[in-house]
CSV table of C-alpha atoms in Angstrom, one decimal:
chain,number,residue,atom,x,y,z
A,1,MET,CA,68.1,45.4,-3.0
A,2,ASP,CA,70.7,47.1,-0.7
A,3,GLU,CA,70.8,50.8,0.1
A,4,LEU,CA,73.6,53.1,-0.9
A,5,SER,CA,75.3,54.5,2.3
A,6,VAL,CA,76.5,58.1,2.3
A,7,MET,CA,78.8,59.9,4.7
A,8,ILE,CA,78.6,63.7,4.7
A,9,CYS,CA,81.6,65.7,6.0
A,10,ASP,CA,81.1,69.5,6.2
A,11,ASP,CA,81.8,71.9,9.0
A,12,SER,CA,78.4,73.6,8.4
A,13,ALA,CA,75.5,72.0,10.3
A,14,LEU,CA,73.1,73.6,7.8
A,15,MET,CA,74.9,72.1,4.8
A,16,ARG,CA,75.1,68.7,6.5
A,17,ASN,CA,71.3,68.7,7.2
A,18,LEU,CA,70.4,70.0,3.7
A,19,ILE,CA,72.5,67.5,1.9
A,20,GLY,CA,71.4,64.8,4.3
A,21,ARG,CA,67.8,65.5,3.5
A,22,ILE,CA,68.4,65.2,-0.2
A,23,VAL,CA,70.0,61.8,0.2
A,24,ASP,CA,67.5,60.5,2.7
A,25,ASP,CA,64.6,61.6,0.5
A,26,THR,CA,65.9,59.5,-2.4
A,27,GLU,CA,64.7,55.9,-2.4
A,28,GLY,CA,67.5,53.5,-2.1
A,29,MET,CA,70.0,55.9,-0.4
A,30,SER,CA,70.6,56.8,3.2
A,31,VAL,CA,73.0,58.8,5.3
A,32,CYS,CA,75.1,56.5,7.4
A,33,GLY,CA,76.9,59.3,9.2
A,34,LYS,CA,77.8,63.0,9.4
A,35,ALA,CA,81.2,64.5,10.3
A,36,GLU,CA,82.3,68.1,11.1
A,37,ASN,CA,85.8,67.8,9.8
A,38,GLY,CA,88.5,65.4,8.6
A,39,LEU,CA,89.5,64.2,12.1
A,40,ASP,CA,85.9,63.5,13.0
A,41,LEU,CA,85.4,61.7,9.6
A,42,ILE,CA,88.4,59.4,10.3
A,43,GLU,CA,86.9,58.4,13.7
A,44,LYS,CA,83.5,57.7,12.2
A,45,LEU,CA,85.0,55.6,9.4
A,46,LYS,CA,86.3,53.2,12.0
A,47,THR,CA,82.8,52.0,12.8
A,48,THR,CA,80.9,53.0,9.6
A,49,LYS,CA,81.3,51.7,6.1
A,50,PRO,CA,79.9,54.2,3.5
A,51,ASP,CA,79.8,53.6,-0.2
A,52,VAL,CA,80.7,57.2,-0.9
A,53,ILE,CA,81.9,60.3,1.0
A,54,LEU,CA,80.7,63.8,0.3
A,55,LEU,CA,83.6,66.0,1.5
A,56,ASP,CA,83.9,69.7,2.2
A,57,ILE,CA,87.4,71.3,1.6
A,58,GLU,CA,87.7,74.2,4.1
A,59,MET,CA,87.2,72.8,7.6
A,60,PRO,CA,88.8,73.3,11.0
A,61,LYS,CA,91.1,70.8,12.6
A,62,MET,CA,91.6,68.8,9.4
A,63,THR,CA,90.7,70.1,5.9
A,64,GLY,CA,89.5,68.1,3.0
A,65,ILE,CA,93.0,68.1,1.5
A,66,GLU,CA,94.5,66.9,4.7
A,67,PHE,CA,92.0,64.1,4.9
A,68,LEU,CA,92.7,63.0,1.3
A,69,LYS,CA,96.4,62.8,2.2
A,70,LYS,CA,95.6,60.8,5.3
A,71,ARG,CA,93.2,58.6,3.3
A,72,LYS,CA,96.1,57.5,1.2
A,73,GLU,CA,98.2,56.6,4.3
A,74,LEU,CA,95.2,54.7,5.8
A,75,ARG,CA,94.6,53.0,2.4
A,76,LEU,CA,90.9,53.8,2.4
A,77,ASP,CA,89.4,53.1,-1.0
A,78,VAL,CA,85.9,54.5,-0.5
A,79,PRO,CA,85.2,57.1,-3.3
A,80,VAL,CA,85.2,60.8,-2.3
A,81,VAL,CA,83.2,63.5,-4.0
A,82,ILE,CA,84.3,67.0,-3.1
A,83,LEU,CA,81.8,69.7,-2.1
A,84,SER,CA,83.5,72.7,-3.8
A,85,SER,CA,83.3,76.5,-3.7
A,86,VAL,CA,82.7,78.1,-7.1
A,87,ALA,CA,85.4,80.7,-6.5
A,88,THR,CA,88.5,80.7,-8.7
A,89,GLU,CA,90.8,79.9,-5.8
A,90,GLY,CA,88.3,77.0,-5.1
A,91,ALA,CA,88.9,75.6,-8.5
A,92,ALA,CA,92.6,75.2,-8.0
A,93,VAL,CA,92.1,73.6,-4.6
A,94,THR,CA,89.5,71.3,-6.1
A,95,MET,CA,91.9,70.1,-8.8
A,96,GLN,CA,94.4,69.5,-6.1
A,97,CYS,CA,91.9,67.2,-4.5
A,98,ILE,CA,91.4,65.3,-7.7
A,99,GLU,CA,95.1,64.8,-7.9
A,100,LEU,CA,95.1,63.4,-4.4
A,101,GLY,CA,92.5,60.8,-5.3
A,102,ALA,CA,89.1,62.4,-5.0
A,103,SER,CA,86.7,61.0,-7.7
A,104,ASP,CA,84.9,64.2,-8.7
A,105,PHE,CA,83.4,67.4,-7.3
A,106,ILE,CA,80.1,69.2,-6.9
A,107,THR,CA,79.9,73.0,-6.7
A,108,LYS,CA,77.7,73.8,-3.7
A,109,PRO,CA,75.6,77.0,-3.7
A,110,GLY,CA,77.1,80.0,-1.8
A,111,GLY,CA,75.7,83.1,-0.2
A,112,THR,CA,73.0,83.6,2.4
A,113,SER,CA,70.3,82.0,0.3
A,114,VAL,CA,71.8,78.5,0.4
A,115,THR,CA,68.6,77.0,1.7
A,116,LEU,CA,66.7,78.3,-1.3
A,117,ARG,CA,69.4,77.4,-3.8
A,118,ILE,CA,70.2,73.9,-2.6
A,119,GLY,CA,67.8,72.6,-5.3
A,120,GLU,CA,70.4,73.8,-7.9
A,121,VAL,CA,72.7,71.0,-6.9
A,122,THR,CA,70.2,68.3,-6.0
A,123,LYS,CA,70.5,66.6,-9.4
A,124,ASP,CA,74.4,66.6,-9.1
A,125,ILE,CA,74.3,65.2,-5.6
A,126,ILE,CA,72.0,62.3,-6.5
A,127,GLU,CA,73.9,61.6,-9.8
A,128,TYR,CA,77.3,61.6,-8.2
A,129,VAL,CA,76.3,59.6,-5.2
A,130,ALA,CA,74.5,57.1,-7.4
A,131,SER,CA,77.4,56.8,-9.9
A,132,TYR,CA,80.4,56.6,-7.6
A,133,GLY,CA,78.6,54.9,-4.7
A,134,SER,CA,77.0,52.2,-7.0
A,135,ALA,CA,80.3,51.3,-8.6
A,136,TYR,CA,81.9,50.9,-5.1
A,137,ALA,CA,79.0,49.1,-3.6
A,138,ILE,CA,78.7,46.6,-6.4
A,139,MET,CA,82.5,46.0,-6.2
A,140,HIS,CA,82.0,45.1,-2.5
A,141,GLY,CA,79.1,42.7,-3.1
A,142,LYS,CA,76.0,44.9,-2.6
A,143,GLN,CA,72.9,44.4,-4.8
A,144,ILE,CA,72.4,47.9,-6.1
A,145,PRO,CA,70.2,49.2,-9.0
A,146,GLU,CA,71.8,51.0,-11.9
A,147,PRO,CA,72.5,54.8,-11.3
A,148,GLU,CA,69.6,55.7,-13.6
A,149,TYR,CA,67.2,54.3,-11.0
A,150,TYR,CA,68.1,57.1,-8.6
A,151,THR,CA,68.2,59.9,-11.2
A,152,HIS,CA,64.9,58.8,-12.6
A,153,GLN,CA,63.4,59.8,-9.2
A,154,ILE,CA,64.6,63.4,-9.8
A,155,LYS,CA,62.9,63.5,-13.2
A,156,LEU,CA,59.6,62.3,-11.6
A,157,LYS,CA,59.8,65.0,-8.9
A,158,GLU,CA,60.6,67.7,-11.5
A,159,ALA,CA,57.6,66.6,-13.6
A,160,GLU,CA,55.5,66.7,-10.5
A,161,ARG,CA,56.6,70.2,-9.6
A,162,ALA,CA,55.8,71.4,-13.1
A,163,VAL,CA,52.3,70.0,-12.8
A,164,ILE,CA,51.9,71.6,-9.4
A,165,GLN,CA,53.0,75.0,-10.7
A,166,LYS,CA,50.3,74.8,-13.3
A,167,LYS,CA,47.6,73.9,-10.8
A,168,GLY,CA,48.3,77.0,-8.7
A,169,GLU,CA,49.5,77.8,-5.2
A,170,GLU,CA,46.5,76.4,-3.3
A,171,ALA,CA,46.5,73.1,-5.1
A,172,ALA,CA,50.3,73.0,-4.7
A,173,LYS,CA,50.0,72.9,-0.9
A,174,SER,CA,47.7,69.9,-0.8
A,175,ALA,CA,49.6,68.2,-3.7
A,176,SER,CA,52.9,68.6,-1.9
A,177,ILE,CA,51.5,66.9,1.1
A,178,ARG,CA,50.2,64.0,-0.9
A,179,SER,CA,53.5,63.7,-2.9
A,180,THR,CA,55.6,63.1,0.2
A,181,GLU,CA,53.2,60.3,1.2
A,182,ALA,CA,53.3,58.4,-2.1
A,183,MET,CA,56.0,59.6,-4.5
A,184,PRO,CA,56.0,57.3,-7.5
A,185,THR,CA,59.4,55.8,-8.0
A,186,THR,CA,58.6,53.1,-10.5
A,187,TRP,CA,61.6,52.6,-12.8
A,188,PHE,CA,61.8,50.1,-15.6
A,189,LYS,CA,65.3,48.8,-16.3
A,190,THR,CA,66.1,49.1,-20.0
A,191,LYS,CA,66.8,45.8,-21.6
A,192,PRO,CA,70.2,45.5,-23.5
A,193,LYS,CA,69.8,46.2,-27.2
A,194,GLU,CA,71.5,44.5,-30.0
A,195,PRO,CA,73.7,47.3,-31.6
A,196,VAL,CA,72.6,48.8,-34.8
A,197,VAL,CA,74.8,47.8,-37.7
A,198,ILE,CA,76.1,51.0,-39.5
A,199,THR,CA,77.6,50.5,-42.9
A,200,PRO,CA,80.1,53.5,-43.3
A,201,GLU,CA,79.9,55.5,-46.4
A,202,ARG,CA,83.6,55.1,-46.9
A,203,GLU,CA,86.5,53.2,-45.4
A,204,GLY,CA,88.4,54.8,-42.5
A,205,GLY,CA,91.1,57.2,-43.7
A,206,LYS,CA,94.2,58.8,-42.3
A,207,ILE,CA,93.4,60.3,-38.9
A,208,GLU,CA,93.8,64.1,-38.8
A,209,ILE,CA,92.1,64.8,-35.5
A,210,ILE,CA,90.9,63.0,-32.3
A,211,ALA,CA,87.7,64.0,-30.4
A,212,ILE,CA,86.9,62.7,-26.9
A,213,GLY,CA,83.5,63.0,-25.2
A,214,ILE,CA,83.2,62.1,-21.5
A,215,SER,CA,81.2,63.0,-18.4
A,216,THR,CA,80.6,61.4,-14.9
A,217,GLY,CA,83.8,59.6,-13.9
A,218,GLY,CA,85.8,61.7,-16.4
A,219,PRO,CA,88.3,63.6,-14.3
A,220,ASN,CA,90.2,60.5,-13.1
A,221,ALA,CA,89.6,58.6,-16.4
A,222,LEU,CA,91.1,61.4,-18.4
A,223,ARG,CA,94.1,61.5,-16.0
A,224,ASP,CA,94.6,57.8,-16.7
A,225,VAL,CA,94.4,58.3,-20.4
A,226,PHE,CA,96.6,61.4,-20.7
A,227,LYS,CA,99.4,60.3,-18.4
A,228,ALA,CA,99.8,57.2,-20.6
A,229,ILE,CA,99.3,58.7,-24.0
A,230,ASP,CA,102.1,58.4,-26.6
A,231,PRO,CA,104.4,61.5,-26.3
A,232,ARG,CA,105.0,61.2,-30.1
A,233,LEU,CA,101.3,61.5,-31.0
A,234,LYS,CA,101.0,64.0,-33.8
A,235,GLN,CA,97.2,64.6,-34.1
A,236,PRO,CA,95.4,67.3,-32.0
A,237,ILE,CA,92.9,66.0,-29.4
A,238,LEU,CA,89.7,68.0,-28.6
A,239,VAL,CA,88.0,67.0,-25.3
A,240,VAL,CA,84.5,67.8,-24.0
A,241,GLN,CA,84.3,66.9,-20.3
A,242,HIS,CA,81.1,68.0,-18.7
A,243,MET,CA,82.3,70.5,-16.1
A,244,PRO,CA,81.1,73.8,-14.8
A,245,ALA,CA,82.5,77.2,-15.8
A,246,GLY,CA,85.5,78.2,-13.7
A,247,PHE,CA,87.0,74.8,-13.3
A,248,THR,CA,88.1,73.7,-16.8
A,249,LYS,CA,91.2,75.9,-16.9
A,250,GLU,CA,92.5,74.4,-13.7
A,251,PHE,CA,91.5,71.0,-14.9
A,252,ALA,CA,93.5,71.5,-18.1
A,253,ASN,CA,96.5,72.7,-16.1
A,254,SER,CA,96.2,69.6,-13.9
A,255,LEU,CA,96.3,67.4,-16.9
A,256,ASN,CA,99.1,69.3,-18.4
A,257,ASN,CA,101.2,68.4,-15.4
A,258,ILE,CA,101.0,64.7,-16.1
A,259,CYS,CA,100.5,64.5,-19.9
A,260,PRO,CA,103.5,64.4,-22.2
A,261,LEU,CA,101.5,66.5,-24.7
A,262,GLN,CA,100.6,70.2,-24.2
A,263,VAL,CA,97.2,70.5,-22.6
A,264,SER,CA,95.2,73.8,-22.4
A,265,GLU,CA,91.7,75.2,-22.1
A,266,ALA,CA,90.5,76.0,-25.6
A,267,VAL,CA,90.3,79.6,-26.7
A,268,ASP,CA,87.9,80.9,-29.3
A,269,GLY,CA,89.6,81.4,-32.7
A,270,GLU,CA,92.9,79.8,-31.8
A,271,PRO,CA,94.5,77.6,-34.4
A,272,ILE,CA,94.4,73.8,-33.8
A,273,LEU,CA,98.0,72.6,-33.5
A,274,ASN,CA,99.2,69.0,-33.9
A,275,GLY,CA,100.1,67.2,-30.7
A,276,HIS,CA,98.1,69.5,-28.6
A,277,VAL,CA,95.1,68.7,-26.3
A,278,TYR,CA,92.3,71.2,-26.0
A,279,ILE,CA,89.7,71.1,-23.2
A,280,ALA,CA,86.3,72.7,-23.9
A,281,PRO,CA,85.7,75.6,-21.4
A,282,GLY,CA,82.8,75.1,-19.0
A,283,SER,CA,79.6,76.7,-20.3
A,284,TYR,CA,80.8,76.8,-23.9
A,285,HIS,CA,80.2,74.5,-26.8
A,286,MET,CA,83.4,73.7,-28.7
A,287,PHE,CA,83.6,72.9,-32.4
A,288,VAL,CA,86.0,73.1,-35.4
A,289,GLU,CA,86.0,75.7,-38.1
A,290,ARG,CA,87.9,74.9,-41.3
A,291,LYS,CA,89.6,77.7,-43.2
A,292,PRO,CA,92.1,77.8,-46.1
A,293,LEU,CA,94.9,78.4,-43.6
A,294,GLY,CA,94.0,75.6,-41.3
A,295,ASN,CA,91.6,74.4,-38.6
A,296,PHE,CA,90.5,76.7,-35.7
A,297,ILE,CA,88.7,76.3,-32.4
A,298,LYS,CA,85.2,77.9,-32.2
A,299,LEU,CA,83.3,78.4,-29.0
A,300,SER,CA,79.7,79.3,-28.5
A,301,GLN,CA,77.1,79.8,-25.8
A,302,ASP,CA,74.2,78.4,-27.9
A,303,ASP,CA,71.5,76.6,-26.0
A,304,PRO,CA,72.6,73.4,-24.2
A,305,ARG,CA,72.2,70.2,-26.1
A,306,ASN,CA,71.2,67.0,-24.3
A,307,GLY,CA,71.1,69.2,-21.2
A,308,HIS,CA,74.8,70.1,-21.5
A,309,ARG,CA,77.0,72.9,-22.5
A,310,PRO,CA,79.7,72.0,-23.5
A,311,SER,CA,78.0,69.1,-25.4
A,312,CYS,CA,79.8,66.1,-26.8
A,313,ASP,CA,77.3,66.0,-29.6
A,314,VAL,CA,78.2,69.5,-30.8
A,315,LEU,CA,81.9,68.5,-31.0
A,316,PHE,CA,81.3,65.2,-32.7
A,317,GLU,CA,78.9,66.8,-35.2
A,318,SER,CA,81.5,69.3,-36.2
A,319,ILE,CA,84.1,66.5,-36.6
A,320,ALA,CA,81.8,64.4,-38.7
A,321,LYS,CA,81.0,67.4,-40.9
A,322,ASN,CA,84.5,68.6,-41.4
A,323,PHE,CA,86.6,65.5,-41.3
A,324,GLN,CA,84.3,62.6,-42.3
A,325,ASN,CA,86.5,59.5,-42.3
A,326,ARG,CA,89.7,61.3,-41.4
A,327,ALA,CA,89.1,61.4,-37.6
A,328,LEU,CA,88.9,59.3,-34.5
A,329,GLY,CA,86.0,59.6,-32.0
A,330,VAL,CA,86.1,58.4,-28.5
A,331,ILE,CA,83.2,58.2,-26.1
A,332,MET,CA,83.8,57.4,-22.4
A,333,THR,CA,82.1,57.1,-19.0
A,334,GLY,CA,79.1,59.3,-18.4
A,335,MET,CA,75.4,59.3,-17.5
A,336,GLY,CA,72.8,59.9,-20.2
A,337,ARG,CA,73.3,59.9,-24.0
A,338,ASP,CA,75.3,63.0,-24.9
A,339,GLY,CA,77.6,62.3,-27.8
A,340,ALA,CA,76.0,59.0,-28.8
A,341,ALA,CA,74.0,60.2,-31.8
A,342,GLN,CA,76.8,62.2,-33.3
A,343,ILE,CA,79.6,59.6,-32.8
A,344,ALA,CA,77.2,57.3,-34.7
A,345,GLU,CA,77.2,60.0,-37.4
A,346,MET,CA,81.0,60.0,-37.3
A,347,ARG,CA,81.0,56.3,-37.8
A,348,LYS,CA,78.5,56.6,-40.7
A,349,LYS,CA,80.9,59.0,-42.4
A,350,GLY,CA,83.7,56.4,-42.0
A,351,ALA,CA,85.6,57.8,-38.9
A,352,TRP,CA,87.3,55.4,-36.5
A,353,THR,CA,85.5,55.2,-33.2
A,354,LEU,CA,86.1,53.7,-29.7
A,355,GLY,CA,83.9,53.4,-26.6
A,356,GLN,CA,84.9,52.7,-23.0
A,357,ASP,CA,83.6,49.3,-21.9
A,358,GLN,CA,81.0,48.6,-19.2
A,359,ALA,CA,83.4,47.0,-16.7
A,360,THR,CA,85.6,50.1,-16.4
A,361,SER,CA,83.0,52.9,-16.8
A,362,ILE,CA,81.8,54.6,-13.6
A,363,VAL,CA,78.6,55.0,-15.5
A,364,TYR,CA,78.0,53.0,-18.6
A,365,GLY,CA,75.5,55.4,-20.0
A,366,MET,CA,76.9,57.5,-22.9
A,367,PRO,CA,79.2,54.7,-24.2
A,368,LYS,CA,76.4,52.2,-23.9
A,369,VAL,CA,73.9,54.2,-26.0
A,370,ALA,CA,76.6,55.0,-28.5
A,371,PHE,CA,77.4,51.3,-28.8
A,372,GLU,CA,73.7,50.4,-29.2
A,373,MET,CA,73.3,53.0,-31.9
A,374,GLY,CA,76.2,51.5,-33.9
A,375,GLY,CA,78.6,54.3,-33.2
A,376,VAL,CA,81.3,52.3,-31.5
A,377,GLN,CA,83.7,50.1,-33.6
A,378,LYS,CA,85.5,48.7,-30.5
A,379,GLN,CA,84.8,48.8,-26.8
A,380,VAL,CA,88.0,49.3,-24.8
A,381,PRO,CA,88.8,49.0,-21.0
A,382,LEU,CA,90.1,52.2,-19.4
A,383,ARG,CA,93.5,50.7,-18.8
A,384,GLU,CA,94.0,50.1,-22.5
A,385,MET,CA,92.4,53.3,-23.8
A,386,ALA,CA,95.6,55.4,-24.1
A,387,ASP,CA,97.4,52.6,-26.0
A,388,GLU,CA,94.4,52.0,-28.3
A,389,ILE,CA,94.2,55.7,-29.1
A,390,SER,CA,97.9,56.0,-29.6
A,391,LYS,CA,98.1,52.9,-31.9
A,392,LEU,CA,95.3,54.1,-34.1
A,393,ALA,CA,96.8,57.5,-34.4
A,394,ARG,CA,100.2,56.0,-35.3
A,395,ASP,CA,98.8,53.5,-37.8
A,396,HIS,CA,96.7,56.0,-39.6
A,397,LEU,CA,98.9,59.1,-39.5
A,398,LEU,CA,98.7,61.5,-42.3
A,399,ALA,CA,102.2,61.6,-43.8
């Protein structure tokens, strides 16, 4: 197997070293270079071929945004994941980076305790490097494991830490020494499963609402879908994109600039209007409440489901309950299984369902599990997703 090569570009030597350590400590990944700013990065890319770049935004000499503009000129296709500030102004700049071609972003910890808090983003760093780097590496002929191989190592380390904490501080010291010498990284690739056959309780009806669940790879995938969606589409669309608080409003604004339909961050209690796209706010579950006067958005900060808030399962569960066969569910690129169980429930109730196909998913995790559980009627490549959604919505419009 080949290794994933990672380039880190950040003006902070501390951040470069901390992130570099996370990458190098993950079996199957290695840092191929470090750069202090965009100019330095361009020079290093002349002699180094990474599978993914982790890029800071605010840097001297050449910022992350300036690099992304230059990247287009130089026709560099290596995926870029932004290392973003959590600040509100950082969210707007981060979305500008997405518009300029960045694949996704990670919010790095701020403040003076960054060394202690770097563990908060370890999972994100490994997941995003694995997801975007693997897709690029495979496209360029490398033999790379599935992204889950890398994230499985995080789970093993978390489990080990939990055991160590129970043993006590003294045992922890000796155990931590042993763990660095022989960290178990055994990972068993899951075999493809034949999809479960679901017999819907009723035939598909008129589509009153559309629900989309998406995660890793989502920012650019949703841009592709919404810039090509039918401007005459009548049904409302509710979207759960796994994204941290503080960024979803800017993300909705970014989509609104390219989508022929109105796109906004969802607000608790607002009526659901036809032809409108609602993005679930970061850190809030989104679901539908039906009242005599119409359908309304409801938000909650109940516990995360499948490790996520917002959760695709929460939205799909609400749609299955309130609309049964009068809905369209769509599950797209993402790691894990969030949304799979409840889009299968939607299908059981008779709803129409689509899943993104393996070839065009940055991570074929969520749509794969949904397909295996019988929740996907049809698998669709990303380039055809907007047309497929639009056609189903037109053909099954409630008069």
